[in-house]
Structure formats: C-alpha cells, structure tokens
mmCIF file of C-alpha atoms in Angstrom:
data_model
loop_
_atom_site.group_PDB
_atom_site.id
_atom_site.type_symbol
_atom_site.label_atom_id
_atom_site.label_comp_id
_atom_site.label_asym_id
_atom_site.label_seq_id
_atom_site.Cartn_x
_atom_site.Cartn_y
_atom_site.Cartn_z
ATOM 1 C CA UNK A 1 93.674 182.019 177.152
ATOM 2 C CA UNK A 2 90.241 180.483 177.044
ATOM 3 C CA UNK A 3 89.608 177.250 177.306
ATOM 4 C CA UNK A 4 88.178 177.009 173.708
ATOM 5 C CA UNK A 5 91.710 178.159 172.655
ATOM 6 C CA UNK A 6 93.043 175.471 174.767
ATOM 7 C CA UNK A 7 91.099 172.817 173.050
ATOM 8 C CA UNK A 8 91.793 174.438 169.510
ATOM 9 C CA UNK A 9 95.963 173.786 170.174
ATOM 10 C CA UNK A 10 95.298 170.822 171.599
ATOM 11 C CA UNK A 11 93.404 169.193 168.400
ATOM 12 C CA UNK A 12 95.941 167.717 165.715
ATOM 13 C CA UNK A 13 96.430 169.416 162.750
ATOM 14 C CA UNK A 14 93.697 169.343 159.637
ATOM 15 C CA UNK A 15 94.750 166.694 157.259
ATOM 16 C CA UNK A 16 95.446 169.600 153.790
ATOM 17 C CA UNK A 17 93.115 169.539 150.755
ATOM 18 C CA UNK A 18 95.383 169.043 148.128
ATOM 19 C CA UNK A 19 97.549 166.510 149.223
ATOM 20 C CA UNK A 20 99.918 164.644 147.004
ATOM 21 C CA UNK A 21 97.307 161.371 147.165
ATOM 22 C CA UNK A 22 94.571 163.676 146.134
ATOM 23 C CA UNK A 23 96.253 165.483 143.180
ATOM 24 C CA UNK A 24 97.535 161.509 141.507
ATOM 25 C CA UNK A 25 94.046 160.783 141.965
ATOM 26 C CA UNK A 26 92.625 163.756 139.998
ATOM 27 C CA UNK A 27 95.477 163.586 137.124
ATOM 28 C CA UNK A 28 94.482 160.027 136.800
ATOM 29 C CA UNK A 29 90.917 160.796 136.601
ATOM 30 C CA UNK A 30 91.775 163.666 133.800
ATOM 31 C CA UNK A 31 93.682 161.099 131.979
ATOM 32 C CA UNK A 32 90.929 158.660 132.096
ATOM 33 C CA UNK A 33 88.714 161.047 130.966
ATOM 34 C CA UNK A 34 90.785 161.811 127.997
ATOM 35 C CA UNK A 35 91.782 158.376 127.303
ATOM 36 C CA UNK A 36 88.019 157.551 127.156
ATOM 37 C CA UNK A 37 86.951 160.586 124.760
ATOM 38 C CA UNK A 38 90.036 159.229 122.397
ATOM 39 C CA UNK A 39 88.507 155.725 122.224
ATOM 40 C CA UNK A 40 85.451 157.233 121.141
ATOM 41 C CA UNK A 41 86.661 159.144 118.301
ATOM 42 C CA UNK A 42 88.692 156.682 116.765
ATOM 43 C CA UNK A 43 85.033 154.470 116.789
ATOM 44 C CA UNK A 44 83.550 157.574 115.050
ATOM 45 C CA UNK A 45 82.892 156.774 111.027
ATOM 46 C CA UNK A 46 82.853 160.672 110.053
ATOM 47 C CA UNK A 47 84.978 163.625 111.375
ATOM 48 C CA UNK A 48 81.514 165.046 113.276
ATOM 49 C CA UNK A 49 82.530 165.550 116.958
ATOM 50 C CA UNK A 50 78.945 166.343 117.557
ATOM 51 C CA UNK A 51 78.704 163.326 119.714
ATOM 52 C CA UNK A 52 81.518 163.926 121.418
ATOM 53 C CA UNK A 53 79.233 164.995 124.584
ATOM 54 C CA UNK A 54 80.426 165.354 128.417
ATOM 55 C CA UNK A 55 77.150 162.592 128.820
ATOM 56 C CA UNK A 56 78.801 160.049 126.036
ATOM 57 C CA UNK A 57 82.615 160.628 127.445
ATOM 58 C CA UNK A 58 81.627 160.608 130.959
ATOM 59 C CA UNK A 59 79.575 156.769 130.274
ATOM 60 C CA UNK A 60 82.985 155.536 128.526
ATOM 61 C CA UNK A 61 85.152 156.814 131.171
ATOM 62 C CA UNK A 62 82.881 155.729 134.228
ATOM 63 C CA UNK A 63 82.675 158.737 136.003
ATOM 64 C CA UNK A 64 79.869 161.488 136.227
ATOM 65 C CA UNK A 65 78.937 163.847 133.810
ATOM 66 C CA UNK A 66 79.915 166.504 136.758
ATOM 67 C CA UNK A 67 83.097 164.676 137.569
ATOM 68 C CA UNK A 68 83.851 165.217 133.433
ATOM 69 C CA UNK A 69 82.829 168.748 134.156
ATOM 70 C CA UNK A 70 84.919 169.610 136.765
ATOM 71 C CA UNK A 71 87.954 168.455 134.709
ATOM 72 C CA UNK A 72 86.526 170.568 131.602
ATOM 73 C CA UNK A 73 84.419 173.637 131.860
ATOM 74 C CA UNK A 74 83.484 173.580 128.480
ATOM 75 C CA UNK A 75 82.947 171.160 125.215
ATOM 76 C CA UNK A 76 85.856 173.160 123.551
ATOM 77 C CA UNK A 77 87.999 172.736 126.236
ATOM 78 C CA UNK A 78 87.341 168.686 126.551
ATOM 79 C CA UNK A 79 87.221 168.401 122.375
ATOM 80 C CA UNK A 80 91.024 170.471 122.737
ATOM 81 C CA UNK A 81 92.579 168.105 125.081
ATOM 82 C CA UNK A 82 91.774 165.120 123.130
ATOM 83 C CA UNK A 83 92.409 166.272 120.213
ATOM 84 C CA UNK A 84 96.145 167.134 122.108
ATOM 85 C CA UNK A 85 96.388 163.516 122.899
ATOM 86 C CA UNK A 86 95.902 162.008 119.574
ATOM 87 C CA UNK A 87 98.570 164.733 118.313
ATOM 88 C CA UNK A 88 100.823 162.849 121.126
ATOM 89 C CA UNK A 89 99.915 159.553 120.100
ATOM 90 C CA UNK A 90 100.711 160.475 116.770
ATOM 91 C CA UNK A 91 103.535 162.195 117.488
ATOM 92 C CA UNK A 92 103.058 165.399 116.075
ATOM 93 C CA UNK A 93 104.369 168.154 117.347
ATOM 94 C CA UNK A 94 103.766 171.379 115.130
ATOM 95 C CA UNK A 95 105.686 174.043 116.850
ATOM 96 C CA UNK A 96 108.961 171.031 115.679
ATOM 97 C CA UNK A 97 107.677 171.195 112.160
ATOM 98 C CA UNK A 98 110.449 172.245 109.461
ATOM 99 C CA UNK A 99 110.696 171.344 105.777
ATOM 100 C CA UNK A 100 113.469 168.934 106.441
ATOM 101 C CA UNK A 101 111.156 166.776 108.855
ATOM 102 C CA UNK A 102 108.036 167.879 106.754
ATOM 103 C CA UNK A 103 107.464 164.338 104.633
ATOM 104 C CA UNK A 104 108.287 162.317 108.063
ATOM 105 C CA UNK A 105 105.314 164.321 110.088
ATOM 106 C CA UNK A 106 103.318 163.696 107.376
ATOM 107 C CA UNK A 107 103.559 160.211 107.397
ATOM 108 C CA UNK A 108 103.144 160.072 111.126
ATOM 109 C CA UNK A 109 99.885 161.958 110.269
ATOM 110 C CA UNK A 110 98.668 159.541 107.779
ATOM 111 C CA UNK A 111 99.925 156.327 109.876
ATOM 112 C CA UNK A 112 98.077 157.753 112.702
ATOM 113 C CA UNK A 113 94.779 157.654 110.690
ATOM 114 C CA UNK A 114 94.570 153.825 110.290
ATOM 115 C CA UNK A 115 93.430 153.993 113.967
ATOM 116 C CA UNK A 116 90.506 155.866 113.176
ATOM 117 C CA UNK A 117 87.017 154.146 111.786
ATOM 118 C CA UNK A 118 86.462 157.198 109.259
ATOM 119 C CA UNK A 119 84.625 155.573 106.007
ATOM 120 C CA UNK A 120 85.390 156.676 102.641
ATOM 121 C CA UNK A 121 84.578 159.713 101.227
ATOM 122 C CA UNK A 122 85.884 161.743 104.182
ATOM 123 C CA UNK A 123 84.933 165.497 104.360
ATOM 124 C CA UNK A 124 86.555 168.148 105.640
ATOM 125 C CA UNK A 125 86.890 167.965 109.356
ATOM 126 C CA UNK A 126 85.035 170.984 111.724
ATOM 127 C CA UNK A 127 84.746 172.220 114.845
ATOM 128 C CA UNK A 128 86.490 173.683 116.925
ATOM 129 C CA UNK A 129 88.518 171.489 118.060
ATOM 130 C CA UNK A 130 90.252 171.171 114.306
ATOM 131 C CA UNK A 131 89.860 174.660 113.297
ATOM 132 C CA UNK A 132 92.651 174.888 116.484
ATOM 133 C CA UNK A 133 94.800 172.055 114.875
ATOM 134 C CA UNK A 134 94.312 173.766 111.919
ATOM 135 C CA UNK A 135 95.253 177.000 112.964
ATOM 136 C CA UNK A 136 98.701 175.164 114.471
ATOM 137 C CA UNK A 137 99.540 173.572 111.518
ATOM 138 C CA UNK A 138 99.021 176.636 109.203
ATOM 139 C CA UNK A 139 101.661 178.489 111.537
ATOM 140 C CA UNK A 140 103.925 175.687 111.638
ATOM 141 C CA UNK A 141 103.936 175.251 107.807
ATOM 142 C CA UNK A 142 104.395 179.346 107.253
ATOM 143 C CA UNK A 143 107.027 179.307 109.568
ATOM 144 C CA UNK A 144 108.893 176.246 108.387
ATOM 145 C CA UNK A 145 108.479 178.115 104.129
ATOM 146 C CA UNK A 146 109.714 181.195 105.853
ATOM 147 C CA UNK A 147 113.018 179.304 107.635
ATOM 148 C CA UNK A 148 113.581 178.020 104.240
ATOM 149 C CA UNK A 149 113.098 180.440 101.467
ATOM 150 C CA UNK A 150 112.637 184.003 103.408
ATOM 151 C CA UNK A 151 113.191 185.938 100.109
ATOM 152 C CA UNK A 152 109.911 185.135 99.006
ATOM 153 C CA UNK A 153 107.071 187.455 98.263
ATOM 154 C CA UNK A 154 103.962 187.001 101.198
ATOM 155 C CA UNK A 155 101.776 185.430 98.572
ATOM 156 C CA UNK A 156 104.200 182.942 97.435
ATOM 157 C CA UNK A 157 104.970 181.877 100.937
ATOM 158 C CA UNK A 158 101.351 181.828 102.040
ATOM 159 C CA UNK A 159 101.005 179.683 98.032
ATOM 160 C CA UNK A 160 103.620 177.330 98.968
ATOM 161 C CA UNK A 161 102.703 176.640 102.751
ATOM 162 C CA UNK A 162 99.084 176.209 101.270
ATOM 163 C CA UNK A 163 100.315 173.555 98.829
ATOM 164 C CA UNK A 164 102.161 171.656 101.834
ATOM 165 C CA UNK A 165 99.087 171.750 104.060
ATOM 166 C CA UNK A 166 97.074 169.977 101.069
ATOM 167 C CA UNK A 167 99.484 167.433 100.403
ATOM 168 C CA UNK A 168 99.350 166.314 104.001
ATOM 169 C CA UNK A 169 95.617 166.808 105.025
ATOM 170 C CA UNK A 170 93.102 163.622 105.763
ATOM 171 C CA UNK A 171 91.340 164.195 102.951
ATOM 172 C CA UNK A 172 94.553 163.765 100.503
ATOM 173 C CA UNK A 173 95.316 160.776 102.131
ATOM 174 C CA UNK A 174 91.981 159.426 102.202
ATOM 175 C CA UNK A 175 91.648 159.895 98.647
ATOM 176 C CA UNK A 176 94.243 158.230 97.790
ATOM 177 C CA UNK A 177 93.514 155.165 99.729
ATOM 178 C CA UNK A 178 89.954 155.100 98.563
ATOM 179 C CA UNK A 179 89.614 156.416 94.877
ATOM 180 C CA UNK A 180 92.888 155.145 93.440
ATOM 181 C CA UNK A 181 93.307 151.423 95.916
ATOM 182 C CA UNK A 182 96.435 152.579 97.254
ATOM 183 C CA UNK A 183 97.459 151.185 100.362
ATOM 184 C CA UNK A 184 99.066 152.942 103.321
ATOM 185 C CA UNK A 185 102.483 152.514 102.694
ATOM 186 C CA UNK A 186 102.203 153.593 98.914
ATOM 187 C CA UNK A 187 100.040 156.484 99.913
ATOM 188 C CA UNK A 188 102.358 158.085 102.098
ATOM 189 C CA UNK A 189 105.193 157.310 99.467
ATOM 190 C CA UNK A 190 103.717 159.508 97.250
ATOM 191 C CA UNK A 191 102.593 161.934 99.309
ATOM 192 C CA UNK A 192 106.420 162.354 100.061
ATOM 193 C CA UNK A 193 107.612 162.109 97.188
ATOM 194 C CA UNK A 194 105.426 165.001 96.006
ATOM 195 C CA UNK A 195 106.495 167.121 99.177
ATOM 196 C CA UNK A 196 110.092 166.824 98.176
ATOM 197 C CA UNK A 197 109.481 167.719 94.725
ATOM 198 C CA UNK A 198 107.539 170.947 95.843
ATOM 199 C CA UNK A 199 110.458 171.949 98.245
ATOM 200 C CA UNK A 200 113.206 170.762 95.618
ATOM 201 C CA UNK A 201 111.499 173.514 92.936
ATOM 202 C CA UNK A 202 111.560 175.781 95.586
ATOM 203 C CA UNK A 203 114.823 175.572 96.412
ATOM 204 C CA UNK A 204 115.859 175.554 92.782
ATOM 205 C CA UNK A 205 114.641 179.176 92.190
ATOM 206 C CA UNK A 206 111.260 178.131 90.864
ATOM 207 C CA UNK A 207 108.239 179.378 93.469
ATOM 208 C CA UNK A 208 104.888 179.064 92.967
ATOM 209 C CA UNK A 209 103.643 181.286 90.362
ATOM 210 C CA UNK A 210 101.131 184.469 91.605
ATOM 211 C CA UNK A 211 99.527 186.527 89.160
ATOM 212 C CA UNK A 212 97.552 189.559 89.978
#
C-alpha cells in the first residue's frame, strides 16, 4: 500500500454535504422566502403580481436574489409556492371540496380577503399562479357537482359549476362589500344563502336550463 493511500485512510471521514442541520437551514430559508412573498402580496393594492419579482422577494426576505433563484428556478414556481401558502393560510383545500362544505369553503375564501390591501373595484386576477388556482377550483367544483348530481347532462354540470364559481369568486365578494355596502359577515352570509339555494334547486330536480 502506498504512503498516499495510507495517509488518505488515516484522514477523518469528510463531513457529509447534505447534513440534517444544513437541510433544516435550507428549509427555513425556503419558508422565509415564501413568507416574504406572501407578505408582499398582502400589501398589493391590485391582483397584479408583476411586482412580485425575485428582487422584491429577496429584499423582503433579507436574502440574495441568487438564494431565491436557487430555491425557485422560475418566477412561476415562486408564485405557485406563494399561492399555495395563501391558500393554506385561508384553510382552502380544493381536493376536499364537496357541495356539502362549499358554503364553508366560500366563507374561508372571503374571510381571507380581509388580509389583503386590495382596493375597491378589483378586476379578475390574472397570471400563471391565478390560472393554476382557477384550474384547481374548477376541477374541484366539477367533481363536487358530478358526485352529487351524476345524472345531469355535461353542459348542465358545467353551468352549475360555473354558477357556483361565480358566487365564491373574489369579485363577487368585493362587489357586495364595495357597491352594496355590506360588511364582511353580511357578504359571506348572503353568498352562502344563495349557494344553498342553488344546490337545493338542483337536488329538487331543477337544474340549470340549457337551450341549444
């Protein structure tokens, strides 16, 4: 055995790069970045996330842009992670949506809007993260409708799911608050009442009328 081999064997084993402590620090940094992004979003006065950039999030989180990029290689991934955090904070899980709990989910969605600085007359949110949330919400509503009233025609199921989507959307809540001067509890109660009426009508064999 050569002297080099002997000297290498005598050296202590190298410390593993992916140590538990390092993983914990990395996870904490990732959470710090997501939390910073969520705080930024709650301060926006519109649903436009163009200002939710790597630089803005890095500055709020107190890390470098490179660190943000290392955790989220694209702004879409960053925005999706922040959207997931906002949904989690609101107690929203689209996978668990059923017609039986839709009114409660709607109340949680509307209650969460009070945490944002959005001004009156909000437009429909745009952007990839919102598109992803829309797709999950649409899938959840269509699953819930199909599970409760499977005999409806496909167009009727889509119409019913669409109506329910309109009722629990942020613009509906903002309209009730801003244009009709309802307070938070009144707006939530009104929408929950109408959701219950729509569901009851369908269960009484009064589905949406679809004409060719």
